[in-house]
DNA sequence: GAATCGTGGGA
DNA sequence: TTCCCAAGATT
């Protein structure tokens, strides 16, 4: 299939070194001091950070990551615990399936890789919860490999800087991957710094809303600024939340995370006050769940979904986190 | 390709 | 208050 030509000429071989140098200098002076970027951070620490950072802001990941690495310094440490411990210690990071998959990845690393996080993209990609972005990111940032790392930040920077668009396309395309590959420095060390600096630029300066173009080290090269900051050609559709099954799932998960013992499913369908619970412990998330006023069918779907995903399991008539 | 999957903070 | 969206993966 023929693809449309880029809206702006791509940076040529003559311009790329200057672009690389500009972002290299900017990153050296402005990079955030994040623990998973420290030289002593292990590949396991990098992998945990990358999974936690999927769709979750840095500030919320930081304390949970610290606790995970303190408690489970190596993959085998996590693999030796029940999966439910991973889900519980995930706290309120969201998308708790990630905790389950990270636990499964730890077991795969212990059983299939001698307990060491693999450094090859193809091997990383085989791990549960690791997709194309995370595999490339771990290979690059933990092992210094030359990989084409493409996340939402990098896509947005490329869209503006090179293509002159306000936002990247709604779905990642093969053309974007080729563009990213064409911009990557040949030297492995330089490529790692480039990936990290473009991502950092997108996260802190070239943001989705209200970009700080005045602070941008490559604003003179930006196709979007040159084009007069054209508006997006589409409006992203928001994610519904209130009244959805997802909201109910989240509320049920909050109960299970706090429960010491299996929770009788009937409790999900009644107000804690009617059950004679004091407003403490498990009664707090139960009350929050009840306030959602979810239809019984909705609660059934949420529970069935959690059981199907392995985020909950039945045990002696109750529901609990997976063993 | 589109839908699904949490959560909380900032604009 | 409401809306947006943040280092995606999976089906």
PDB file of C-alpha atoms (C1' of nucleotides) in Angstrom, chain A residues 50-61 64 87 90-101 152 237-242 244-257 292 298 301-312 321, chain B residues 4-9, chain C residues 4-9:
ATOM      1  CA  UNK A  50       8.847   0.263  32.378  1.00  0.00           C
ATOM      2  CA  UNK A  51       5.817  -1.885  33.193  1.00  0.00           C
ATOM      3  CA  UNK A  52       4.700   0.428  35.994  1.00  0.00           C
ATOM      4  CA  UNK A  53       5.083   3.442  33.714  1.00  0.00           C
ATOM      5  CA  UNK A  54       2.720   2.019  31.096  1.00  0.00           C
ATOM      6  CA  UNK A  55      -0.083   4.589  31.093  1.00  0.00           C
ATOM      7  CA  UNK A  56       0.887   5.795  34.566  1.00  0.00           C
ATOM      8  CA  UNK A  57       2.637   9.088  35.516  1.00  0.00           C
ATOM      9  CA  UNK A  58       6.145   9.050  37.000  1.00  0.00           C
ATOM     10  CA  UNK A  59       5.157  10.694  40.292  1.00  0.00           C
ATOM     11  CA  UNK A  60       2.751   7.904  41.129  1.00  0.00           C
ATOM     12  CA  UNK A  61       5.164   5.155  40.115  1.00  0.00           C
ATOM     13  CA  UNK A  64       5.620   1.867  44.513  1.00  0.00           C
ATOM     14  CA  UNK A  87      -1.424  -7.394  42.960  1.00  0.00           C
ATOM     15  CA  UNK A  90       0.568  -2.766  43.182  1.00  0.00           C
ATOM     16  CA  UNK A  91      -1.680  -0.509  45.222  1.00  0.00           C
ATOM     17  CA  UNK A  92      -3.636   2.024  43.220  1.00  0.00           C
ATOM     18  CA  UNK A  93      -1.337   2.281  40.206  1.00  0.00           C
ATOM     19  CA  UNK A  94      -4.184   1.089  37.995  1.00  0.00           C
ATOM     20  CA  UNK A  95      -4.416  -1.650  35.360  1.00  0.00           C
ATOM     21  CA  UNK A  96      -3.673  -4.366  37.967  1.00  0.00           C
ATOM     22  CA  UNK A  97      -3.245  -6.964  35.230  1.00  0.00           C
ATOM     23  CA  UNK A  98       0.210  -5.472  34.881  1.00  0.00           C
ATOM     24  CA  UNK A  99       1.092  -6.727  38.365  1.00  0.00           C
ATOM     25  CA  UNK A 100      -0.100 -10.197  37.468  1.00  0.00           C
ATOM     26  CA  UNK A 101       1.905 -10.193  34.249  1.00  0.00           C
ATOM     27  CA  UNK A 152       3.641   8.177  23.116  1.00  0.00           C
ATOM     28  CA  UNK A 237     -12.406  10.552  22.245  1.00  0.00           C
ATOM     29  CA  UNK A 238     -12.411  10.586  25.995  1.00  0.00           C
ATOM     30  CA  UNK A 239     -12.435   7.479  28.122  1.00  0.00           C
ATOM     31  CA  UNK A 240     -15.775   6.989  29.836  1.00  0.00           C
ATOM     32  CA  UNK A 241     -15.544   6.164  33.512  1.00  0.00           C
ATOM     33  CA  UNK A 242     -18.553   7.021  35.662  1.00  0.00           C
ATOM     34  CA  UNK A 244     -18.927   1.877  33.557  1.00  0.00           C
ATOM     35  CA  UNK A 245     -18.024  -1.722  34.276  1.00  0.00           C
ATOM     36  CA  UNK A 246     -14.436  -0.571  34.655  1.00  0.00           C
ATOM     37  CA  UNK A 247     -15.369   1.630  37.568  1.00  0.00           C
ATOM     38  CA  UNK A 248     -17.093  -1.322  39.249  1.00  0.00           C
ATOM     39  CA  UNK A 249     -14.097  -3.576  38.573  1.00  0.00           C
ATOM     40  CA  UNK A 250     -11.839  -1.015  40.180  1.00  0.00           C
ATOM     41  CA  UNK A 251     -14.058  -0.768  43.242  1.00  0.00           C
ATOM     42  CA  UNK A 252     -14.174  -4.559  43.621  1.00  0.00           C
ATOM     43  CA  UNK A 253     -10.388  -4.728  43.298  1.00  0.00           C
ATOM     44  CA  UNK A 254     -10.050  -2.137  46.044  1.00  0.00           C
ATOM     45  CA  UNK A 255     -12.020  -4.447  48.350  1.00  0.00           C
ATOM     46  CA  UNK A 256      -9.953  -7.517  47.471  1.00  0.00           C
ATOM     47  CA  UNK A 257      -6.644  -5.704  47.939  1.00  0.00           C
ATOM     48  CA  UNK A 292     -21.661   3.359  42.815  1.00  0.00           C
ATOM     49  CA  UNK A 298     -22.811  -5.032  36.265  1.00  0.00           C
ATOM     50  CA  UNK A 301     -19.754  -8.851  34.800  1.00  0.00           C
ATOM     51  CA  UNK A 302     -17.062  -7.229  36.901  1.00  0.00           C
ATOM     52  CA  UNK A 303     -16.567 -10.318  39.041  1.00  0.00           C
ATOM     53  CA  UNK A 304     -16.634 -12.652  36.051  1.00  0.00           C
ATOM     54  CA  UNK A 305     -14.081 -10.450  34.323  1.00  0.00           C
ATOM     55  CA  UNK A 306     -11.748 -10.398  37.297  1.00  0.00           C
ATOM     56  CA  UNK A 307     -12.027 -14.164  37.705  1.00  0.00           C
ATOM     57  CA  UNK A 308     -11.439 -14.680  34.008  1.00  0.00           C
ATOM     58  CA  UNK A 309      -8.377 -12.459  34.034  1.00  0.00           C
ATOM     59  CA  UNK A 310      -6.939 -14.258  37.040  1.00  0.00           C
ATOM     60  CA  UNK A 311      -7.044 -11.110  39.154  1.00  0.00           C
ATOM     61  CA  UNK A 312      -9.365 -12.900  41.575  1.00  0.00           C
ATOM     62  CA  UNK A 321      -6.585 -12.385  45.253  1.00  0.00           C
TER      63      UNK A 321
ATOM     64  C1'  DT B   4     -10.926  -3.113  26.842  1.00  0.00           C
ATOM     65  C1'  DC B   5      -8.391  -2.371  30.882  1.00  0.00           C
ATOM     66  C1'  DG B   6      -7.540   1.865  36.526  1.00  0.00           C
ATOM     67  C1'  DT B   7      -6.370   5.769  38.656  1.00  0.00           C
ATOM     68  C1'  DG B   8      -5.623  10.449  40.104  1.00  0.00           C
ATOM     69  C1'  DG B   9      -3.962  15.103  39.200  1.00  0.00           C
TER      70       DG B   9
ATOM     71  C1'  DC C   4      -7.977  15.090  29.363  1.00  0.00           C
ATOM     72  C1'  DC C   5      -4.498  11.804  29.491  1.00  0.00           C
ATOM     73  C1'  DA C   6      -0.060   9.281  31.368  1.00  0.00           C
ATOM     74  C1'  DA C   7       7.157   5.378  29.329  1.00  0.00           C
ATOM     75  C1'  DG C   8       0.971   0.161  26.403  1.00  0.00           C
ATOM     76  C1'  DA C   9      -0.430  -4.683  26.029  1.00  0.00           C
TER      77       DA C   9
END
